[in-house]
Amino acid sequence: MHEQPQDKNAKPISEGDMVTVKSRNGDVEGEVQKIVLTVAEADREGVKNPPKIILKDQQGRLVQHNPETLEHADRQQEYQSSNEVGA
């Protein structure tokens, strides 16, 4: 059995999680759609070098990343920041 992949802060990643990844164009946020752990899964999904995390980004595109490049999105912090702006 394969271990559950972890983000760069050693938090386990599951399908449905909101994660962010840094890119050349800034932070990209997306929802984890699929976790590819084996070569057989990678072949079916058209992915190379598992493990990979497939996520849907803000534009609705499916993108793949290595688990250790991701961080869980901190929704609570975003909510607090937006409330502070309106205060």
GROMACS .gro file of C-alpha atoms in nm:
model
   87
    1MET     CA    1   0.000   0.000   0.000
    2HIS     CA    2   0.121   0.351  -0.083
    3GLU     CA    3   0.160   0.629   0.169
    4GLN     CA    4  -0.072   0.927   0.150
    5PRO     CA    5   0.113   1.217  -0.016
    6GLN     CA    6   0.202   1.520   0.194
    7ASP     CA    7   0.237   1.889   0.111
    8LYS     CA    8   0.555   2.088   0.175
    9ASN     CA    9   0.448   2.132   0.540
   10ALA     CA   10   0.401   1.753   0.589
   11LYS     CA   11   0.020   1.781   0.596
   12PRO     CA   12  -0.158   1.489   0.423
   13ILE     CA   13  -0.322   1.571   0.089
   14SER     CA   14  -0.667   1.428   0.008
   15GLU     CA   15  -0.905   1.461  -0.285
   16GLY     CA   16  -1.121   1.771  -0.237
   17ASP     CA   17  -0.852   1.968  -0.049
   18MET     CA   18  -0.784   2.326  -0.156
   19VAL     CA   19  -0.412   2.376  -0.219
   20THR     CA   20  -0.181   2.645  -0.355
   21VAL     CA   21   0.139   2.624  -0.553
   22LYS     CA   22   0.382   2.900  -0.642
   23SER     CA   23   0.432   2.959  -1.014
   24ARG     CA   24   0.603   3.217  -1.233
   25ASN     CA   25   0.274   3.408  -1.250
   26GLY     CA   26   0.210   3.407  -0.874
   27ASP     CA   27   0.026   3.167  -0.648
   28VAL     CA   28  -0.215   2.925  -0.813
   29GLU     CA   29  -0.497   2.779  -0.605
   30GLY     CA   30  -0.697   2.472  -0.692
   31GLU     CA   31  -0.900   2.180  -0.564
   32VAL     CA   32  -0.739   1.836  -0.560
   33GLN     CA   33  -0.925   1.620  -0.813
   34LYS     CA   34  -0.712   1.306  -0.814
   35ILE     CA   35  -0.405   1.164  -0.647
   36VAL     CA   36  -0.186   0.948  -0.874
   37LEU     CA   37   0.044   0.716  -0.681
   38THR     CA   38   0.131   0.422  -0.908
   39VAL     CA   39   0.275   0.382  -1.257
   40ALA     CA   40  -0.048   0.207  -1.365
   41GLU     CA   41  -0.257   0.505  -1.247
   42ALA     CA   42  -0.012   0.742  -1.413
   43ASP     CA   43  -0.048   0.559  -1.745
   44ARG     CA   44  -0.430   0.581  -1.724
   45GLU     CA   45  -0.420   0.952  -1.637
   46GLY     CA   46  -0.147   1.049  -1.884
   47VAL     CA   47   0.087   1.150  -1.601
   48LYS     CA   48   0.461   1.088  -1.577
   49ASN     CA   49   0.676   1.026  -1.270
   50PRO     CA   50   0.422   0.958  -0.994
   51PRO     CA   51   0.329   1.058  -0.733
   52LYS     CA   52   0.140   1.352  -0.881
   53ILE     CA   53  -0.153   1.558  -0.759
   54ILE     CA   54  -0.406   1.658  -1.026
   55LEU     CA   55  -0.595   1.972  -0.936
   56LYS     CA   56  -0.844   2.205  -1.100
   57ASP     CA   57  -0.709   2.561  -1.101
   58GLN     CA   58  -0.900   2.892  -1.086
   59GLN     CA   59  -0.957   2.885  -1.464
   60GLY     CA   60  -1.100   2.533  -1.451
   61ARG     CA   61  -0.793   2.368  -1.606
   62LEU     CA   62  -0.661   2.036  -1.478
   63VAL     CA   63  -0.295   2.070  -1.384
   64GLN     CA   64  -0.052   1.829  -1.219
   65HIS     CA   65   0.210   1.895  -0.954
   66ASN     CA   66   0.442   1.706  -0.726
   67PRO     CA   67   0.289   1.683  -0.378
   68GLU     CA   68   0.586   1.845  -0.203
   69THR     CA   69   0.541   2.167  -0.407
   70LEU     CA   70   0.189   2.222  -0.273
   71GLU     CA   71   0.059   2.393   0.041
   72HIS     CA   72  -0.291   2.373   0.184
   73ALA     CA   73  -0.486   2.694   0.120
   74ASP     CA   74  -0.559   2.878   0.444
   75ARG     CA   75  -0.925   2.973   0.396
   76GLN     CA   76  -0.961   3.103   0.754
   77GLN     CA   77  -0.677   3.351   0.702
   78GLU     CA   78  -0.829   3.475   0.372
   79TYR     CA   79  -1.166   3.523   0.545
   80GLN     CA   80  -1.009   3.722   0.828
   81SER     CA   81  -0.811   3.938   0.583
   82SER     CA   82  -1.123   4.024   0.382
   83ASN     CA   83  -1.306   4.120   0.703
   84GLU     CA   84  -1.021   4.347   0.809
   85VAL     CA   85  -1.039   4.532   0.476
   86GLY     CA   86  -1.408   4.609   0.530
   87ALA     CA   87  -1.357   4.724   0.890
   0.00000   0.00000   0.00000
